[in-house]
PDB file of C-alpha atoms in Angstrom:
ATOM      1  CA  GLN W1313      -0.129  -0.300  -0.092  1.00  0.00           C
ATOM      2  CA  VAL W1314       0.720   3.668  -0.684  1.00  0.00           C
ATOM      3  CA  GLN W1315      -0.407   6.905   0.645  1.00  0.00           C
ATOM      4  CA  LEU W1316      -0.817   9.926  -1.828  1.00  0.00           C
ATOM      5  CA  ALA W1317      -1.485  13.480  -0.768  1.00  0.00           C
ATOM      6  CA  GLU W1318      -2.523  15.774  -3.386  1.00  0.00           C
ATOM      7  CA  SER W1319      -1.628  19.224  -3.663  1.00  0.00           C
ATOM      8  CA  GLY W1320      -1.321  22.280  -6.527  1.00  0.00           C
ATOM      9  CA  GLY W1321      -5.391  22.988  -6.502  1.00  0.00           C
ATOM     10  CA  GLY W1322      -6.707  26.663  -6.419  1.00  0.00           C
ATOM     11  CA  LEU W1323      -8.875  29.040  -8.526  1.00  0.00           C
ATOM     12  CA  VAL W1324      -7.809  30.004 -12.180  1.00  0.00           C
ATOM     13  CA  GLN W1325      -9.545  31.776 -15.143  1.00  0.00           C
ATOM     14  CA  ALA W1326     -10.677  29.794 -17.712  1.00  0.00           C
ATOM     15  CA  GLY W1327      -7.369  29.735 -20.458  1.00  0.00           C
ATOM     16  CA  GLY W1328      -4.963  29.793 -17.647  1.00  0.00           C
ATOM     17  CA  SER W1329      -2.551  26.686 -16.208  1.00  0.00           C
ATOM     18  CA  LEU W1330      -2.352  24.602 -13.236  1.00  0.00           C
ATOM     19  CA  ARG W1331       0.417  22.288 -12.330  1.00  0.00           C
ATOM     20  CA  LEU W1332      -1.283  19.243  -9.527  1.00  0.00           C
ATOM     21  CA  SER W1333       1.479  17.007  -7.603  1.00  0.00           C
ATOM     22  CA  CYS W1334       0.880  13.936  -5.811  1.00  0.00           C
ATOM     23  CA  ALA W1335       3.342  12.929  -3.099  1.00  0.00           C
ATOM     24  CA  VAL W1336       3.675   9.214  -2.568  1.00  0.00           C
ATOM     25  CA  SER W1337       4.900   7.298   0.451  1.00  0.00           C
ATOM     26  CA  GLY W1338       5.559   3.787   1.060  1.00  0.00           C
ATOM     27  CA  ARG W1339       7.157   1.016   0.256  1.00  0.00           C
ATOM     28  CA  SER W1340       8.025  -0.143  -4.119  1.00  0.00           C
ATOM     29  CA  PHE W1341       5.927   3.514  -5.601  1.00  0.00           C
ATOM     30  CA  SER W1342       8.156   2.766  -8.614  1.00  0.00           C
ATOM     31  CA  THR W1343       6.284  -0.291  -9.571  1.00  0.00           C
ATOM     32  CA  TYR W1344       2.431   1.257  -9.141  1.00  0.00           C
ATOM     33  CA  ASN W1345       0.888   2.457 -11.984  1.00  0.00           C
ATOM     34  CA  THR W1346      -0.751   5.603 -11.194  1.00  0.00           C
ATOM     35  CA  GLY W1347      -3.940   7.641 -12.669  1.00  0.00           C
ATOM     36  CA  TRP W1348      -5.667  11.593 -11.768  1.00  0.00           C
ATOM     37  CA  PHE W1349      -9.735  11.436 -11.435  1.00  0.00           C
ATOM     38  CA  ARG W1350     -11.697  13.655 -10.945  1.00  0.00           C
ATOM     39  CA  GLN W1351     -15.023  14.645  -9.518  1.00  0.00           C
ATOM     40  CA  PRO W1352     -17.096  17.120 -10.782  1.00  0.00           C
ATOM     41  CA  PRO W1353     -20.154  19.052  -8.279  1.00  0.00           C
ATOM     42  CA  GLY W1354     -22.832  16.511  -8.513  1.00  0.00           C
ATOM     43  CA  LYS W1355     -21.417  13.949 -10.838  1.00  0.00           C
ATOM     44  CA  GLU W1356     -19.816  10.745 -10.582  1.00  0.00           C
ATOM     45  CA  ARG W1357     -15.492  10.074 -10.111  1.00  0.00           C
ATOM     46  CA  GLU W1358     -14.138  10.403 -13.917  1.00  0.00           C
ATOM     47  CA  PHE W1359     -10.536   9.010 -15.145  1.00  0.00           C
ATOM     48  CA  VAL W1360      -8.180  12.174 -16.353  1.00  0.00           C
ATOM     49  CA  ALA W1361      -5.067  10.355 -17.034  1.00  0.00           C
ATOM     50  CA  GLY W1362      -2.769   7.605 -16.246  1.00  0.00           C
ATOM     51  CA  ILE W1363       1.045   6.742 -16.200  1.00  0.00           C
ATOM     52  CA  THR W1364       2.076   3.084 -15.742  1.00  0.00           C
ATOM     53  CA  TRP W1365       5.196   2.461 -13.080  1.00  0.00           C
ATOM     54  CA  SER W1366       8.075   3.240 -16.247  1.00  0.00           C
ATOM     55  CA  GLY W1367       6.584   6.625 -17.093  1.00  0.00           C
ATOM     56  CA  GLY W1368       6.614   5.423 -20.757  1.00  0.00           C
ATOM     57  CA  THR W1369       2.943   4.588 -21.338  1.00  0.00           C
ATOM     58  CA  THR W1370       0.240   7.432 -20.971  1.00  0.00           C
ATOM     59  CA  ARG W1371      -3.647   7.556 -21.406  1.00  0.00           C
ATOM     60  CA  TYR W1372      -5.825  10.242 -21.522  1.00  0.00           C
ATOM     61  CA  ALA W1373      -9.707  11.339 -21.386  1.00  0.00           C
ATOM     62  CA  ASP W1374     -10.723  12.615 -24.353  1.00  0.00           C
ATOM     63  CA  SER W1375     -11.594  15.551 -22.850  1.00  0.00           C
ATOM     64  CA  VAL W1376      -8.399  16.237 -21.673  1.00  0.00           C
ATOM     65  CA  LYS W1377      -6.361  15.127 -24.288  1.00  0.00           C
ATOM     66  CA  VAL W1378      -3.558  17.775 -25.634  1.00  0.00           C
ATOM     67  CA  ARG W1379      -4.579  20.271 -22.907  1.00  0.00           C
ATOM     68  CA  PHE W1380      -3.401  17.951 -20.079  1.00  0.00           C
ATOM     69  CA  THR W1381       0.147  16.155 -19.405  1.00  0.00           C
ATOM     70  CA  ILE W1382       1.172  13.406 -16.667  1.00  0.00           C
ATOM     71  CA  SER W1383       4.324  12.876 -15.633  1.00  0.00           C
ATOM     72  CA  ARG W1384       6.182  11.048 -12.442  1.00  0.00           C
ATOM     73  CA  ASP W1385       9.442  11.274 -10.994  1.00  0.00           C
ATOM     74  CA  ASN W1386      10.028   7.791  -9.010  1.00  0.00           C
ATOM     75  CA  ALA W1387      13.141   9.208  -7.760  1.00  0.00           C
ATOM     76  CA  LYS W1388      11.035  12.264  -6.093  1.00  0.00           C
ATOM     77  CA  ASN W1389       8.181   9.696  -5.475  1.00  0.00           C
ATOM     78  CA  ALA W1390       5.744  12.209  -6.891  1.00  0.00           C
ATOM     79  CA  VAL W1391       3.448  12.042  -9.760  1.00  0.00           C
ATOM     80  CA  TYR W1392       2.335  15.316 -11.661  1.00  0.00           C
ATOM     81  CA  LEU W1393      -0.814  16.478 -13.773  1.00  0.00           C
ATOM     82  CA  GLN W1394       0.085  19.872 -16.203  1.00  0.00           C
ATOM     83  CA  MET W1395      -3.379  21.228 -17.082  1.00  0.00           C
ATOM     84  CA  ASN W1396      -3.177  24.240 -19.704  1.00  0.00           C
ATOM     85  CA  SER W1397      -6.171  25.827 -21.916  1.00  0.00           C
ATOM     86  CA  LEU W1398      -8.309  25.282 -18.762  1.00  0.00           C
ATOM     87  CA  LYS W1399     -12.243  25.254 -19.001  1.00  0.00           C
ATOM     88  CA  PRO W1400     -15.035  26.055 -16.751  1.00  0.00           C
ATOM     89  CA  GLU W1401     -15.776  22.181 -17.124  1.00  0.00           C
ATOM     90  CA  ASP W1402     -12.410  21.164 -15.826  1.00  0.00           C
ATOM     91  CA  THR W1403     -13.694  22.362 -12.152  1.00  0.00           C
ATOM     92  CA  ALA W1404     -13.782  19.639 -10.022  1.00  0.00           C
ATOM     93  CA  VAL W1405     -11.914  17.640  -6.903  1.00  0.00           C
ATOM     94  CA  TYR W1406      -8.757  15.983  -8.273  1.00  0.00           C
ATOM     95  CA  TYR W1407      -7.629  12.761  -6.975  1.00  0.00           C
ATOM     96  CA  CYS W1408      -4.555  10.497  -7.513  1.00  0.00           C
ATOM     97  CA  ALA W1409      -4.359   6.649  -7.458  1.00  0.00           C
ATOM     98  CA  ALA W1410      -2.096   4.209  -7.628  1.00  0.00           C
ATOM     99  CA  SER W1411      -2.860   0.485  -9.298  1.00  0.00           C
ATOM    100  CA  GLY W1412      -0.463  -2.595  -8.767  1.00  0.00           C
ATOM    101  CA  GLY W1413      -2.350  -4.064 -11.926  1.00  0.00           C
ATOM    102  CA  ILE W1414      -2.544  -3.061 -15.166  1.00  0.00           C
ATOM    103  CA  LEU W1415      -3.092   0.589 -16.428  1.00  0.00           C
ATOM    104  CA  SER W1416      -6.673   1.012 -16.279  1.00  0.00           C
ATOM    105  CA  MET W1417      -9.215   4.031 -16.733  1.00  0.00           C
ATOM    106  CA  SER W1418     -11.523   1.907 -14.531  1.00  0.00           C
ATOM    107  CA  LYS W1419     -11.277   3.514 -10.578  1.00  0.00           C
ATOM    108  CA  GLY W1420     -12.336   0.007  -9.592  1.00  0.00           C
ATOM    109  CA  ALA W1421      -8.519  -1.056 -10.220  1.00  0.00           C
ATOM    110  CA  TYR W1422      -7.157   1.817  -7.980  1.00  0.00           C
ATOM    111  CA  ALA W1423      -6.851   0.323  -4.285  1.00  0.00           C
ATOM    112  CA  SER W1424      -5.013   3.563  -2.994  1.00  0.00           C
ATOM    113  CA  TRP W1425      -6.206   7.267  -3.189  1.00  0.00           C
ATOM    114  CA  GLY W1426      -5.518  10.551  -2.120  1.00  0.00           C
ATOM    115  CA  GLN W1427      -7.982  13.152   0.018  1.00  0.00           C
ATOM    116  CA  GLY W1428      -8.162  15.431  -3.598  1.00  0.00           C
ATOM    117  CA  THR W1429      -7.689  19.104  -3.993  1.00  0.00           C
ATOM    118  CA  GLN W1430     -10.176  20.918  -5.625  1.00  0.00           C
ATOM    119  CA  VAL W1431      -9.790  23.173  -8.740  1.00  0.00           C
ATOM    120  CA  THR W1432     -12.250  25.308  -9.743  1.00  0.00           C
ATOM    121  CA  VAL W1433     -11.623  27.226 -13.074  1.00  0.00           C
ATOM    122  CA  SER W1434     -13.845  30.911 -13.730  1.00  0.00           C
ATOM    123  CA  SER W1435     -15.232  31.382 -16.919  1.00  0.00           C
TER     124      SER W1435
END
């Protein structure tokens, strides 16, 4: 098991950028695939982006492709989500999660979750 803690959320105007960070503690972080999910107000939690343990493969939701970039630094036990060209519909609580299995877009595949960080995009 690993423990995750997100940071970097905040209020930004449409068209702006934010970089979310996820600090990970626990053993063998470098063997976990990691993902970012988000939960807009009144909606289900949804997949945003994922990255394999090596960083060699990434996956994105169609709604964020080109605008968002996921990366990781195993030496620093950290995962990042660079968000550009933000839109009001990106407003949500953003969570990072770790999976010991395959890289998946399903939240059920992730056993460890952070507490989330709020991102609010104003129009």
